[in-house]
Structures are given as structure tokens and as C-alpha cells.
Amino acid sequence: MMVTNGLFKFSRNPIYLGFLISLLGVWVLLGIVLPILGCLLFILIINYWYISYEENEMEKQFGAEYREYKSRVNRWI
């Protein structure tokens, strides 16, 4: 069963988005520039490695239903 309600109505990856917001919070809390590199690295790895793989698997499993969901809900926000 594919979940499309709750936070998944607004983002296909609300958990990764929450991690990113947490990392940005740490960056602001520390008040130095260095942690932004971790945020950028996180975005690159998650976006191009994990999410791409997961979306391919979801498309294999759910087919047209997932493609329709993907067309109406953004990857991040």
C-alpha cells in the first residue's frame, strides 16, 4: 500500500526533509560556516543516490499510481 496522506501530501520525502531541517538548525545553532558543507553533502547524496533509487523501486512496485503521485507532489517541498 502506497502512503499518500499526511505529510506525504506535500512532499514525497518528508523524512529526508526533516533531516535537512535539523542539519540546518545545527548550522544556525553553531553559528559557523563549516556545517553548511555537511548540509550540501547531505542534499547531494540523498537527492542523487537514495531518492533516485527509491523512486525507481516505487515505480516498479506501484507503476502508474506512483507516476501520477509523482506528477502532483514535489520531491522535497
PDB file of N, CA and C in Angstrom, residues 20-21 30 51 60 71 74:
ATOM      1  N   LEU A  20      17.092  17.318   6.853  1.00  0.00           N
ATOM      2  CA  LEU A  20      17.745  18.515   6.329  1.00  0.00           C
ATOM      3  C   LEU A  20      17.458  19.732   7.200  1.00  0.00           C
ATOM      4  N   ILE A  21      16.226  19.879   7.621  1.00  0.00           N
ATOM      5  CA  ILE A  21      15.870  20.997   8.503  1.00  0.00           C
ATOM      6  C   ILE A  21      16.647  20.906   9.811  1.00  0.00           C
ATOM      7  N   LEU A  30      25.260  26.543  15.729  1.00  0.00           N
ATOM      8  CA  LEU A  30      26.710  26.646  15.887  1.00  0.00           C
ATOM      9  C   LEU A  30      27.241  28.014  15.464  1.00  0.00           C
ATOM     10  N   ILE A  51      17.220   8.906  -3.068  1.00  0.00           N
ATOM     11  CA  ILE A  51      15.876   9.198  -3.577  1.00  0.00           C
ATOM     12  C   ILE A  51      15.704   8.646  -4.990  1.00  0.00           C
ATOM     13  N   LYS A  60       8.575   0.703 -10.015  1.00  0.00           N
ATOM     14  CA  LYS A  60       8.469  -0.718 -10.352  1.00  0.00           C
ATOM     15  C   LYS A  60       7.319  -1.371  -9.589  1.00  0.00           C
ATOM     16  N   SER A  71       3.662  13.136 -10.227  1.00  0.00           N
ATOM     17  CA  SER A  71       3.340  14.304 -11.052  1.00  0.00           C
ATOM     18  C   SER A  71       2.655  15.418 -10.267  1.00  0.00           C
ATOM     19  N   ASN A  74       5.711  17.364  -5.136  1.00  0.00           N
ATOM     20  CA  ASN A  74       7.129  17.650  -5.348  1.00  0.00           C
ATOM     21  C   ASN A  74       8.025  16.717  -4.544  1.00  0.00           C
TER      22      ASN A  74
END
